[in-house]
Amino acid sequence: MEDVIIRNNGGGMYLSFSNPTLTNVIISDNTAGYHGGGMLLYSSDPLLSHVTISGNTAEGMRITDSSDPILTDVMISENTAEYGGGMNLYYSSPALTNVTISGNAANYGGGMVQTGTSSSILMDVTITDNSGGGIISTNSQSSLSLTNVTIANNSGGNGGAVIIDGSTAALVNCILWNNSPSYQFDAAIVVSYSNIQGGYQGEGNIDADPLFVDAVNGDYHLTSTSPCIDA
């Protein structure tokens, strides 16, 4: 599927045991009663490239029952739900590269929440300005791998902006900054070469203003004088 707009429907797209490729697709302003306002994946492994999922109600993406999508150059923004405004994962393991999850809202897990046995891999991902938490993982069988991930300016709602409780996680070259509350790590967490506001044990970690270009207007690139560069 290429160059398609899916807008103003009772749910944007439902995939069941299906593995399509979506390129240059916009899924926006759709509304579902409970799950998957933008996309609902059930045992499906789609490939998403240059896709925008925005303004949907009852989650941007609901990913469930052994769905392992691959997302590259995807924007997930301004979606709302009770749980997992941007993404709600259940027994699934997505891989995200160059993905922005921004401005979503939920009572729990505004940006992303994963439960069940889920193993998410995030690389070069920005999770910012979400309400109800940036990223939440709370199952002992779940894991997170975060590399070059910026999690900033998220508000916590019921819990915290970054919660990893009972799950295993590895954070490398990540930035956690100006989240409220900051973070809650209650599991097997390994953090290295990262900038964690308030500090965190681990090789190469720092606690310093990352000097974003213009966070107020959503530009989370680093200025030339950022202490994170080459650190």
Coordinates of C-alpha atoms in Angstrom, one line a residue:
M1 CA 0.0 0.0 0.0
E2 CA 1.5 3.3 -1.1
D3 CA 0.5 7.0 -1.1
V4 CA -2.8 6.4 0.8
I5 CA -4.7 8.6 3.3
I6 CA -7.1 6.9 5.8
R7 CA -9.0 9.5 7.6
N8 CA -12.3 10.1 9.6
N9 CA -13.3 6.5 10.0
G10 CA -14.6 4.3 12.8
G11 CA -11.1 2.9 13.3
G12 CA -8.4 3.3 10.7
M13 CA -6.9 -0.1 9.8
Y14 CA -7.3 -3.6 11.3
L15 CA -4.8 -6.3 10.4
S16 CA -5.3 -9.9 11.4
F17 CA -2.7 -12.5 10.4
S18 CA -1.6 -10.1 7.7
N19 CA 1.9 -8.7 6.8
P20 CA 1.4 -5.8 4.4
T21 CA 4.0 -3.1 3.5
L22 CA 2.8 0.5 4.0
T23 CA 4.7 3.4 2.5
N24 CA 3.8 7.1 2.5
V25 CA 0.6 6.5 4.3
I26 CA -1.3 8.9 6.6
I27 CA -3.7 7.4 9.2
S28 CA -5.4 10.3 11.0
D29 CA -8.5 11.4 12.9
N30 CA -10.1 8.0 13.1
T31 CA -12.1 6.9 16.2
A32 CA -12.6 3.4 17.6
G33 CA -14.6 2.5 20.7
Y34 CA -11.9 0.9 22.7
H35 CA -8.8 -0.3 20.8
G36 CA -6.9 0.7 17.7
G37 CA -8.3 4.0 16.6
G38 CA -5.4 4.3 14.1
M39 CA -4.2 0.7 13.6
L40 CA -5.1 -2.6 15.3
L41 CA -2.6 -5.4 14.7
Y42 CA -3.5 -9.0 15.6
S43 CA -0.8 -11.6 14.9
S44 CA 0.5 -9.4 12.1
D45 CA 3.9 -8.2 11.1
P46 CA 3.5 -5.2 8.7
L47 CA 6.4 -3.0 7.5
L48 CA 5.7 0.7 7.9
S49 CA 7.9 3.3 6.2
H50 CA 7.2 7.0 6.1
V51 CA 3.9 6.6 7.8
T52 CA 2.1 9.2 9.9
I53 CA -0.4 8.1 12.6
S54 CA -2.0 11.1 14.2
G55 CA -5.1 12.5 15.9
N56 CA -6.7 9.1 16.4
T57 CA -8.9 8.2 19.4
A58 CA -8.4 4.9 21.3
E59 CA -4.7 4.6 20.6
G60 CA -2.6 5.4 17.6
M61 CA -1.5 1.7 17.4
R62 CA -2.7 -1.3 19.3
I63 CA -0.2 -4.2 18.7
T64 CA -1.3 -7.5 20.2
D65 CA -1.0 -11.3 20.1
S66 CA 2.5 -11.9 18.7
S67 CA 2.5 -9.0 16.3
D68 CA 6.1 -7.9 15.4
P69 CA 5.8 -4.9 13.1
I70 CA 8.9 -3.0 11.8
L71 CA 8.5 0.8 11.8
T72 CA 11.0 3.1 10.0
D73 CA 10.6 6.9 9.6
V74 CA 7.2 6.9 11.3
M75 CA 5.5 9.7 13.2
I76 CA 3.0 8.8 15.9
S77 CA 1.4 12.0 17.4
E78 CA -1.6 13.6 19.0
N79 CA -3.4 10.3 19.6
T80 CA -5.5 9.6 22.8
A81 CA -6.5 6.6 24.7
E82 CA -7.0 5.3 28.3
Y83 CA -3.9 3.1 28.0
G84 CA -1.1 3.7 25.5
G85 CA -2.0 6.8 23.6
G86 CA 0.7 6.4 21.0
M87 CA 1.3 2.7 21.2
N88 CA -0.3 -0.1 23.3
L89 CA 1.7 -3.4 23.1
Y90 CA 0.5 -6.7 24.4
Y91 CA 2.5 -9.9 23.8
S92 CA 4.3 -8.3 20.8
S93 CA 7.8 -7.2 19.8
P94 CA 8.0 -4.2 17.5
A95 CA 11.2 -2.7 16.1
L96 CA 11.3 1.0 15.8
T97 CA 13.9 3.1 13.9
N98 CA 13.8 6.8 13.3
V99 CA 10.4 7.0 15.0
T100 CA 8.9 10.0 16.7
I101 CA 6.2 9.5 19.4
S102 CA 5.0 12.9 20.5
G103 CA 2.1 14.8 21.9
N104 CA 0.0 11.7 22.7
A105 CA -2.2 11.5 25.8
A106 CA -3.5 8.7 28.0
N107 CA -4.3 8.0 31.6
Y108 CA -1.5 5.5 31.6
G109 CA 1.3 5.4 29.1
G110 CA 0.7 8.5 27.0
G111 CA 3.5 7.7 24.6
M112 CA 3.9 3.9 24.8
V113 CA 3.0 1.1 27.2
Q114 CA 3.9 -2.5 26.9
T115 CA 2.5 -5.4 28.9
G116 CA 2.4 -9.2 28.6
T117 CA 5.5 -10.7 27.2
S118 CA 6.7 -7.9 24.9
S119 CA 10.2 -7.1 23.7
S120 CA 10.6 -3.8 22.0
I121 CA 13.7 -2.6 20.2
L122 CA 14.0 1.2 19.8
M123 CA 16.8 2.9 17.9
D124 CA 17.0 6.6 17.1
V125 CA 13.6 7.2 18.6
T126 CA 12.2 10.4 20.1
I127 CA 9.5 10.2 22.8
T128 CA 8.5 13.7 23.8
D129 CA 5.7 15.9 25.1
N130 CA 3.3 13.0 25.9
S131 CA 0.8 13.2 28.7
G132 CA 0.3 10.2 31.0
G133 CA 3.9 9.0 30.7
G134 CA 6.5 8.7 28.0
I135 CA 7.2 5.0 28.1
I136 CA 6.0 2.3 30.5
S137 CA 6.9 -1.4 30.8
T138 CA 5.6 -3.3 33.7
N139 CA 5.8 -7.0 33.1
S140 CA 8.5 -9.3 34.4
Q141 CA 8.6 -11.2 31.0
S142 CA 9.0 -8.0 29.0
S143 CA 12.2 -6.3 27.9
L144 CA 13.3 -3.0 26.3
S145 CA 16.3 -2.2 24.2
L146 CA 16.8 1.5 23.8
T147 CA 19.7 2.9 21.7
N148 CA 20.0 6.6 20.8
V149 CA 16.5 7.3 22.3
T150 CA 15.5 10.7 23.7
I151 CA 12.7 10.8 26.3
A152 CA 12.0 14.4 27.2
N153 CA 9.2 16.7 28.4
N154 CA 6.7 14.0 29.2
S155 CA 4.3 14.3 32.1
G156 CA 3.6 11.3 34.3
G157 CA -0.1 11.3 35.1
N158 CA -0.7 8.1 37.0
G159 CA 2.8 7.0 37.8
G160 CA 5.8 8.5 36.1
A161 CA 7.1 9.7 32.8
V162 CA 9.4 6.8 32.4
I163 CA 8.5 3.6 34.3
I164 CA 10.3 0.3 33.9
D165 CA 8.9 -1.9 36.7
G166 CA 9.6 -5.6 36.7
S167 CA 10.9 -5.6 33.1
T168 CA 14.5 -5.9 31.9
A169 CA 16.0 -3.0 29.9
A170 CA 19.2 -1.8 28.4
L171 CA 19.6 1.9 27.6
V172 CA 22.6 3.1 25.6
N173 CA 23.3 6.6 24.4
C174 CA 19.9 7.8 25.6
I175 CA 18.7 11.1 27.1
L176 CA 16.1 11.3 29.8
W177 CA 15.4 15.0 30.5
N178 CA 12.8 17.2 32.0
N179 CA 10.2 14.5 32.5
S180 CA 7.8 14.9 35.4
P181 CA 8.1 12.8 37.5
S182 CA 11.6 11.9 36.2
Y183 CA 11.8 8.1 36.1
Q184 CA 11.0 5.0 38.0
F185 CA 13.4 2.1 37.5
D186 CA 12.5 -1.0 39.7
A187 CA 13.9 -3.8 37.5
A188 CA 17.0 -5.2 35.9
I189 CA 18.2 -2.0 34.2
V190 CA 21.5 -1.5 32.5
V191 CA 22.2 2.2 31.6
S192 CA 25.4 3.3 29.9
Y193 CA 26.8 6.4 28.1
S194 CA 23.4 8.1 28.7
N195 CA 22.3 11.5 30.1
I196 CA 20.0 10.9 32.9
Q197 CA 18.6 13.9 34.8
G198 CA 19.2 13.4 38.5
G199 CA 22.0 10.9 37.7
Y200 CA 22.1 7.1 37.4
Q201 CA 24.8 4.5 38.0
G202 CA 26.5 3.0 35.0
E203 CA 29.5 3.4 32.7
G204 CA 29.8 6.8 31.0
N205 CA 26.5 8.3 32.3
I206 CA 26.3 12.0 32.9
D207 CA 23.7 14.5 34.3
A208 CA 23.8 17.7 32.3
D209 CA 21.5 19.9 30.3
P210 CA 21.5 18.3 26.9
L211 CA 21.0 21.7 25.2
F212 CA 18.3 20.8 22.7
V213 CA 18.0 23.2 19.8
D214 CA 14.4 24.3 20.5
A215 CA 12.5 21.9 22.7
V216 CA 9.6 24.4 23.2
N217 CA 8.8 24.0 19.5
G218 CA 9.6 20.3 19.2
D219 CA 13.2 20.4 17.9
Y220 CA 15.1 17.9 20.0
H221 CA 18.3 17.9 17.9
L222 CA 21.4 18.8 19.9
T223 CA 23.2 22.1 19.6
S224 CA 26.9 22.0 18.7
T225 CA 27.8 22.7 22.4
S226 CA 25.7 19.9 23.9
P227 CA 27.6 17.8 26.5
C228 CA 26.0 14.7 24.9
I229 CA 27.9 14.9 21.6
D230 CA 30.7 12.3 21.5
A231 CA 30.0 11.5 25.1

